[in-house]
CSV table of C-alpha atoms in Angstrom, one decimal:
chain,number,residue,atom,x,y,z
A,1117,MET,CA,0.3,0.2,0.0
A,1118,THR,CA,1.7,3.6,-1.7
A,1119,ASP,CA,1.5,6.1,1.6
A,1120,LEU,CA,1.0,9.0,0.3
A,1121,SER,CA,1.5,11.2,3.7
A,1122,ASN,CA,5.1,12.0,2.3
A,1123,GLN,CA,4.1,13.2,-1.5
A,1124,THR,CA,4.4,16.8,-1.6
A,1125,VAL,CA,1.2,18.3,-4.4
A,1126,ALA,CA,2.8,20.8,-6.7
A,1127,PRO,CA,0.7,23.9,-6.7
A,1128,LYS,CA,-1.7,24.3,-9.7
A,1129,VAL,CA,0.0,27.1,-11.8
A,1130,VAL,CA,-2.9,29.8,-12.8
A,1131,GLN,CA,-2.6,31.4,-16.4
A,1132,LYS,CA,-3.3,35.0,-16.3
A,1133,SER,CA,-4.8,36.6,-19.6
A,1134,ARG,CA,-3.0,39.4,-21.4
A,1135,LEU,CA,-5.8,41.7,-20.0
A,1136,ARG,CA,-5.5,40.5,-16.5
A,1137,VAL,CA,-1.1,41.1,-16.8
A,1138,PHE,CA,-1.6,44.7,-17.6
A,1139,LEU,CA,-4.4,45.3,-15.5
A,1140,ASP,CA,-1.9,44.4,-12.4
A,1141,SER,CA,0.7,45.8,-14.3
A,1142,ASP,CA,2.5,49.0,-13.1
A,1143,ILE,CA,2.2,50.7,-16.3
A,1144,TYR,CA,-1.8,51.1,-15.8
A,1145,TYR,CA,-1.4,51.7,-11.9
A,1146,THR,CA,0.0,54.3,-13.0
A,1147,PHE,CA,-2.0,56.0,-15.8
A,1148,ARG,CA,-4.8,56.0,-13.7
A,1149,ARG,CA,-2.7,57.4,-11.1
A,1150,SER,CA,-2.8,60.5,-13.3
A,1151,PRO,CA,-5.9,62.6,-14.5
A,1152,VAL,CA,-3.7,64.1,-16.5
A,1153,ALA,CA,-3.0,61.3,-18.7
A,1154,VAL,CA,-6.8,59.6,-17.8
A,1155,VAL,CA,-8.1,63.0,-19.5
A,1156,SER,CA,-4.9,63.2,-22.5
A,1157,THR,CA,-6.6,59.8,-23.4
A,1158,ILE,CA,-9.9,60.4,-23.2
A,1159,VAL,CA,-9.6,63.2,-25.5
A,1160,VAL,CA,-7.8,61.5,-28.4
A,1161,THR,CA,-9.1,58.9,-28.4
A,1162,ILE,CA,-12.2,61.2,-29.1
A,1163,LEU,CA,-10.5,63.0,-31.7
A,1164,VAL,CA,-9.6,60.3,-33.3
A,1165,LEU,CA,-12.5,58.5,-33.5
A,1166,SER,CA,-14.1,61.5,-34.8
A,1167,ALA,CA,-12.3,61.9,-37.3
A,1168,ILE,CA,-12.5,58.2,-38.7
A,1169,PHE,CA,-15.9,57.7,-38.2
A,1170,ALA,CA,-15.8,61.6,-40.2
A,1171,PRO,CA,-18.2,60.7,-43.1
A,1172,LEU,CA,-20.8,59.4,-40.3
A,1173,ILE,CA,-20.8,62.3,-37.6
A,1174,ALA,CA,-20.1,65.2,-40.2
A,1175,SER,CA,-24.0,66.3,-42.3
A,1176,THR,CA,-22.5,66.8,-45.7
A,1177,ASN,CA,-19.0,66.3,-47.6
A,1178,PRO,CA,-17.5,69.4,-47.1
A,1179,PHE,CA,-14.6,68.9,-50.1
A,1180,ASP,CA,-17.3,68.3,-52.3
A,1181,PRO,CA,-18.3,70.7,-54.6
A,1182,ALA,CA,-21.5,69.3,-55.2
A,1183,SER,CA,-23.1,69.9,-52.0
A,1184,LEU,CA,-21.9,73.4,-51.3
A,1185,ASN,CA,-24.5,76.4,-51.1
A,1186,LEU,CA,-22.3,80.4,-51.6
A,1187,MET,CA,-25.9,81.2,-49.8
A,1188,ASN,CA,-24.6,79.5,-46.7
A,1189,GLY,CA,-22.0,81.3,-46.5
A,1190,PHE,CA,-20.7,83.0,-42.8
A,1191,THR,CA,-23.3,81.3,-40.8
A,1192,ALA,CA,-22.8,82.2,-37.2
A,1193,PRO,CA,-23.0,79.2,-35.1
A,1194,MET,CA,-26.0,78.0,-34.1
A,1195,THR,CA,-27.7,81.2,-36.1
A,1196,PRO,CA,-30.4,80.7,-38.6
A,1197,ASN,CA,-28.9,81.5,-42.4
A,1198,ALA,CA,-30.8,85.0,-43.5
A,1199,PHE,CA,-31.4,83.4,-47.2
A,1200,THR,CA,-32.1,79.8,-46.8
A,1201,GLY,CA,-33.2,79.4,-43.3
A,1202,GLU,CA,-30.9,77.0,-42.7
A,1203,SER,CA,-28.4,76.4,-38.6
A,1204,PHE,CA,-24.7,75.3,-38.4
A,1205,LEU,CA,-23.3,74.1,-34.6
A,1206,LEU,CA,-20.2,76.0,-35.5
A,1207,GLY,CA,-20.4,78.1,-38.4
A,1208,THR,CA,-19.6,78.1,-41.9
A,1209,ASP,CA,-16.9,79.7,-44.2
A,1210,ASP,CA,-16.6,81.6,-46.5
A,1211,GLN,CA,-17.9,79.1,-49.7
A,1212,GLY,CA,-20.9,77.9,-47.4
A,1213,ARG,CA,-19.2,74.6,-46.1
A,1214,ASP,CA,-20.4,73.3,-43.0
A,1215,VAL,CA,-17.1,74.5,-40.2
A,1216,PHE,CA,-18.5,71.2,-38.0
A,1217,SER,CA,-17.8,69.0,-40.9
A,1218,THR,CA,-14.3,70.9,-42.4
A,1219,ILE,CA,-12.7,70.0,-38.5
A,1220,LEU,CA,-13.8,66.4,-39.0
A,1221,TYR,CA,-12.2,65.9,-42.4
A,1222,GLY,CA,-9.7,68.4,-42.3
A,1223,MET,CA,-8.6,66.6,-39.1
A,1224,ARG,CA,-8.0,63.6,-40.7
A,1225,VAL,CA,-5.7,64.7,-43.2
A,1226,SER,CA,-4.1,65.9,-40.1
A,1227,LEU,CA,-3.4,62.7,-38.3
A,1228,PHE,CA,-3.1,61.1,-41.3
A,1229,VAL,CA,0.6,63.0,-42.4
A,1230,GLY,CA,1.8,63.3,-38.5
A,1231,VAL,CA,1.1,59.9,-38.0
A,1232,ALA,CA,2.6,58.7,-40.8
A,1233,ALA,CA,5.1,61.0,-40.9
A,1234,VAL,CA,6.4,59.8,-37.6
A,1235,LEU,CA,6.1,56.0,-38.2
A,1236,PHE,CA,8.3,57.0,-41.1
A,1237,ALA,CA,11.0,58.9,-39.6
A,1238,MET,CA,10.3,56.0,-36.5
A,1239,VAL,CA,11.7,53.8,-38.8
A,1240,LEU,CA,14.9,55.1,-40.5
A,1241,GLY,CA,16.1,56.3,-37.7
A,1242,ILE,CA,16.0,52.9,-36.2
A,1243,THR,CA,17.4,51.5,-38.9
A,1244,LEU,CA,20.0,54.0,-38.9
A,1245,GLY,CA,20.5,53.7,-35.0
A,1246,LEU,CA,21.7,50.4,-34.7
A,1247,ILE,CA,23.7,50.6,-38.3
A,1248,SER,CA,25.4,53.4,-36.3
A,1249,GLY,CA,25.8,51.9,-32.7
A,1250,TYR,CA,26.5,48.7,-34.1
A,1251,VAL,CA,28.6,49.0,-37.2
A,1252,GLY,CA,31.1,51.6,-35.6
A,1253,GLY,CA,33.7,53.0,-37.4
A,1254,TRP,CA,33.1,55.0,-40.5
A,1255,THR,CA,29.5,54.3,-41.1
A,1256,GLU,CA,29.2,55.6,-37.7
A,1257,THR,CA,30.6,58.9,-38.6
A,1258,ILE,CA,28.9,59.8,-41.2
A,1259,ILE,CA,25.7,59.0,-40.5
A,1260,MET,CA,26.2,61.6,-36.9
A,1261,ARG,CA,27.6,64.1,-38.3
A,1262,THR,CA,25.0,63.5,-40.9
A,1263,ALA,CA,22.6,64.7,-37.8
A,1264,ASP,CA,25.0,66.0,-36.3
A,1265,VAL,CA,24.4,68.9,-39.2
A,1266,GLN,CA,20.8,69.0,-38.6
A,1267,LEU,CA,20.1,69.1,-36.2
A,1268,THR,CA,21.6,73.1,-36.3
A,1269,PHE,CA,18.8,74.0,-38.7
A,1270,PRO,CA,15.5,74.2,-37.4
A,1271,SER,CA,13.0,71.2,-38.4
A,1272,ILE,CA,10.4,73.1,-39.6
A,1273,LEU,CA,12.6,75.0,-42.4
A,1274,VAL,CA,13.8,71.3,-42.9
A,1275,ALA,CA,10.7,70.3,-44.2
A,1276,MET,CA,10.2,73.5,-46.2
A,1277,LEU,CA,13.4,72.6,-48.0
A,1278,ILE,CA,12.7,69.1,-48.8
A,1279,PHE,CA,9.2,70.1,-49.8
A,1280,GLY,CA,10.1,72.5,-52.6
A,1281,ILE,CA,13.1,69.7,-53.6
A,1282,ALA,CA,10.6,67.4,-53.7
A,1283,LYS,CA,7.2,69.2,-55.2
A,1284,GLY,CA,10.0,70.6,-58.2
A,1285,PHE,CA,10.5,67.0,-59.0
A,1286,THR,CA,6.9,66.2,-59.6
A,1287,PRO,CA,5.4,66.6,-62.7
A,1288,ILE,CA,2.4,69.6,-62.7
A,1289,GLU,CA,0.0,67.7,-63.3
A,1290,TYR,CA,0.6,65.2,-60.1
A,1291,ARG,CA,1.8,68.2,-57.9
A,1292,ASP,CA,-1.7,68.2,-55.6
A,1293,GLN,CA,-1.8,64.6,-55.6
A,1294,MET,CA,1.1,63.8,-54.6
A,1295,ALA,CA,1.7,67.0,-52.1
A,1296,ILE,CA,0.1,64.7,-49.3
A,1297,TRP,CA,3.3,62.3,-49.8
A,1298,VAL,CA,5.8,64.6,-50.0
A,1299,LEU,CA,4.6,66.4,-47.3
A,1300,ILE,CA,5.2,63.3,-45.5
A,1301,ILE,CA,8.3,62.1,-46.3
A,1302,ALA,CA,9.5,66.6,-46.0
A,1303,ILE,CA,8.2,66.1,-42.5
A,1304,GLY,CA,9.9,62.5,-41.6
A,1305,LEU,CA,13.2,63.5,-43.2
A,1306,SER,CA,12.9,66.7,-40.8
A,1307,ASP,CA,12.6,64.1,-37.8
A,1308,TRP,CA,14.9,61.0,-37.5
A,1309,VAL,CA,17.7,62.1,-36.3
A,1310,GLN,CA,16.5,62.1,-32.5
A,1311,PHE,CA,15.1,58.3,-33.1
A,1312,ALA,CA,19.2,57.8,-34.4
A,1313,ARG,CA,20.5,59.3,-31.5
A,1314,VAL,CA,18.6,57.4,-29.1
A,1315,VAL,CA,18.7,54.4,-30.4
A,1316,ARG,CA,22.5,54.7,-31.0
A,1317,GLY,CA,22.7,55.5,-27.6
A,1318,ALA,CA,21.0,52.4,-26.6
A,1319,THR,CA,22.7,49.8,-28.6
A,1320,LEU,CA,26.0,51.2,-28.0
A,1321,VAL,CA,25.2,49.6,-24.3
A,1322,GLU,CA,23.4,46.6,-25.5
A,1323,LYS,CA,25.5,44.9,-28.0
A,1324,ARG,CA,28.3,44.5,-25.0
A,1325,LYS,CA,26.2,42.5,-23.5
A,1326,GLU,CA,26.5,38.9,-22.2
A,1327,TYR,CA,23.0,37.7,-24.4
A,1328,VAL,CA,24.5,39.1,-27.6
A,1329,GLU,CA,27.9,38.1,-27.3
A,1330,ALA,CA,26.2,34.3,-27.2
A,1331,ALA,CA,24.8,35.4,-30.2
A,1332,ARG,CA,28.0,36.1,-31.8
A,1333,LEU,CA,29.3,32.7,-30.7
A,1334,ILE,CA,26.5,30.5,-32.0
A,1335,GLY,CA,26.8,32.3,-35.6
A,1336,ARG,CA,23.9,34.6,-35.3
A,1337,THR,CA,24.8,37.1,-38.6
A,1338,PRO,CA,24.9,40.4,-37.3
A,1339,TYR,CA,21.7,41.6,-39.2
A,1340,ALA,CA,19.6,38.9,-36.5
A,1341,ILE,CA,21.3,40.1,-33.8
A,1342,MET,CA,20.3,44.0,-34.1
A,1343,LEU,CA,17.0,42.8,-35.1
A,1344,ARG,CA,15.9,40.2,-32.6
A,1345,HIS,CA,18.2,40.8,-29.7
A,1346,ILE,CA,19.4,44.7,-30.3
A,1347,LEU,CA,16.3,46.3,-31.5
A,1348,PRO,CA,13.2,44.6,-29.1
A,1349,ASN,CA,15.9,46.0,-25.8
A,1350,VAL,CA,16.1,49.7,-27.5
A,1351,LEU,CA,11.9,50.0,-28.1
A,1352,SER,CA,10.9,51.3,-24.8
A,1353,PRO,CA,13.0,55.3,-25.2
A,1354,VAL,CA,11.6,55.2,-28.7
A,1355,LEU,CA,7.4,54.8,-28.1
A,1356,VAL,CA,8.2,57.3,-25.7
A,1357,ILE,CA,9.6,59.8,-28.4
A,1358,ALA,CA,7.7,59.0,-31.4
A,1359,THR,CA,4.3,59.6,-29.5
A,1360,ILE,CA,5.7,63.8,-28.5
A,1361,SER,CA,7.2,63.5,-32.1
A,1362,LEU,CA,3.4,62.9,-33.1
A,1363,ALA,CA,2.4,65.8,-32.1
A,1364,LEU,CA,5.7,68.2,-33.2
A,1365,ALA,CA,4.8,66.0,-36.7
A,1366,ILE,CA,0.6,67.4,-36.9
A,1367,ILE,CA,1.8,71.3,-36.1
A,1368,ALA,CA,5.2,70.8,-38.0
A,1369,GLU,CA,1.9,70.1,-40.9
A,1370,ALA,CA,-0.7,72.6,-39.9
A,1371,THR,CA,2.4,75.3,-40.1
A,1372,LEU,CA,3.2,74.3,-43.4
A,1373,SER,CA,-0.3,73.9,-44.8
A,1374,PHE,CA,-0.9,77.7,-42.9
A,1375,LEU,CA,2.5,78.9,-45.3
A,1376,GLY,CA,0.5,77.1,-48.4
A,1377,VAL,CA,2.7,74.5,-49.0
A,1378,GLY,CA,1.4,71.6,-47.4
A,1379,ALA,CA,-1.8,69.9,-48.6
A,1380,PRO,CA,-3.7,71.3,-51.2
A,1381,PRO,CA,-6.9,73.0,-51.3
A,1382,THR,CA,-8.7,70.3,-52.6
A,1383,GLN,CA,-7.3,68.1,-49.5
A,1384,PRO,CA,-7.6,70.8,-46.6
A,1385,SER,CA,-6.0,70.0,-43.4
A,1386,LEU,CA,-6.2,72.1,-40.8
A,1387,GLY,CA,-4.0,74.1,-41.2
A,1388,THR,CA,-5.1,74.6,-43.9
A,1389,LEU,CA,-8.6,75.7,-42.6
A,1390,ILE,CA,-6.9,78.3,-40.5
A,1391,ARG,CA,-4.9,79.5,-43.2
A,1392,ILE,CA,-8.2,80.3,-44.4
A,1393,GLY,CA,-10.4,81.4,-41.3
A,1394,GLN,CA,-7.1,84.2,-40.4
A,1395,GLY,CA,-8.3,86.2,-43.6
A,1396,PHE,CA,-11.7,87.0,-42.0
A,1397,LEU,CA,-10.7,86.9,-38.6
A,1398,PHE,CA,-11.2,91.3,-38.4
A,1399,SER,CA,-13.8,91.3,-40.8
A,1400,GLY,CA,-16.2,89.7,-37.9
A,1401,GLU,CA,-16.2,85.7,-39.0
A,1402,TRP,CA,-14.1,84.6,-36.1
A,1403,TRP,CA,-15.4,81.6,-35.7
A,1404,ILE,CA,-13.8,80.4,-39.2
A,1405,LEU,CA,-10.7,80.5,-37.4
A,1406,LEU,CA,-11.0,79.9,-33.8
A,1407,PHE,CA,-12.9,76.6,-33.8
A,1408,PRO,CA,-10.0,74.9,-36.7
A,1409,ALA,CA,-7.5,76.3,-34.0
A,1410,PHE,CA,-8.8,75.3,-30.4
A,1411,THR,CA,-9.3,71.6,-32.8
A,1412,LEU,CA,-5.5,71.8,-33.7
A,1413,LEU,CA,-4.2,72.6,-29.8
A,1414,THR,CA,-6.6,70.6,-28.6
A,1415,LEU,CA,-5.3,67.8,-30.2
A,1416,ALA,CA,-0.8,68.7,-29.8
A,1417,LEU,CA,-1.7,69.3,-25.7
A,1418,SER,CA,-3.8,66.1,-25.5
A,1419,VAL,CA,-0.3,63.8,-27.9
A,1420,ASN,CA,1.7,65.8,-25.9
A,1421,LEU,CA,0.8,65.8,-22.5
A,1422,LEU,CA,0.2,62.0,-22.9
A,1423,GLY,CA,4.0,61.3,-24.6
A,1424,ASP,CA,5.2,63.4,-21.1
A,1425,TRP,CA,3.4,60.7,-18.8
A,1426,LEU,CA,5.0,57.2,-21.2
A,1427,ARG,CA,7.7,59.0,-20.8
A,1428,ASP,CA,7.7,59.3,-16.8
A,1429,ALA,CA,5.9,56.1,-16.8
A,1430,LEU,CA,9.3,54.4,-18.3
A,1431,ASN,CA,11.8,55.8,-16.7
A,1432,PRO,CA,13.1,53.2,-13.9
A,1433,ARG,CA,14.5,56.2,-12.2
A,1434,LEU,CA,11.1,57.5,-11.3
A,1435,ARG,CA,9.3,54.3,-10.1
C-alpha cells in the first residue's frame, strides 16, 4: 500500500490572461493614478474616432463641390442663415461649408500626415541608429555627423526645404495628388535624427552585454542580432519619442499648410483651415479661425501630455 502522506502536491499554476497581466502591471497602475494621462487619453480617443468616422458624423462632405451652397456662406454658429434659414453648429465659412464638417475631415488629413510622418521617421531613425551603433567606424561617423549638421537647422525649415525640392521634381499634373505624400516625406526626413541618436546610444550599451556575445558565438549574423536581440531592448525610449513627435509632426504639418506649402486646397488640413480663417478674422467671422485652431491646440496638447506621462511611466528612476 502506497504512503501518500510524504508526497508533495505541486501547486496549480494559474495562467493569467493578457488583459489581467496588463491590469496588474505598473504601467496601468501609474495610468490610473494620473488624471492628466486619463483625460488626455479620453480626448485623443474622441478626436481620433471623430476623424476616422467623419463620413458618418459630418452632415455633408465639405470638400464635395456638389454639396456646397454659397448662399450659406458666413453663417454664424447656431444662427439661422438669412437666405436659406439653415442653422449650423459651428457656422460656415466663405464657401458655405459647415465648419464642424471641415474640422472632422481636416483632422483626418492632419492625423494621417502626422502618424505616417512619425512612422517614416521612426523606421529611418531606428535603422540608421542600429547600424551606426552596432557597426561603428566610418559608418557611425558619417551617420552621426549628418545628424549633427541637420540638428543645427530648425526642423520646420528642413521640412520646407525638402518639400520644395521634392515638389520641384514632381510633374505639375501630379503635384496636388502627391502633395500629401511629399509632405509626409518632408516631415519624416526632418524628424529622424532624434530616433537615430537615442537608438544608437542604446545599441552601444546593449551590444556589450552577454546575450549579444552569446548570439555571436552561435553564429548569428549581425543583421539577425540587431533585429531579433538588440531592437526589442531599445524600443521603450523610441515609443516615448514617437508619441511626443506625433504632436510635433501635427504642428509641423499645420505650420506648413498655414504657410501655403502643405496640404493642397482640395484636401485641406487643420492648418489650411486656419490659414483660410485668418483672412476673415478681422472682418467679424471669427468662428472660421477659432474652432479649427482650438481643435489643433487640443489635439497637439493632449498627445504631448500623453507622451510626457509615458516618458515618466517608462523611466525606472521615477518608479
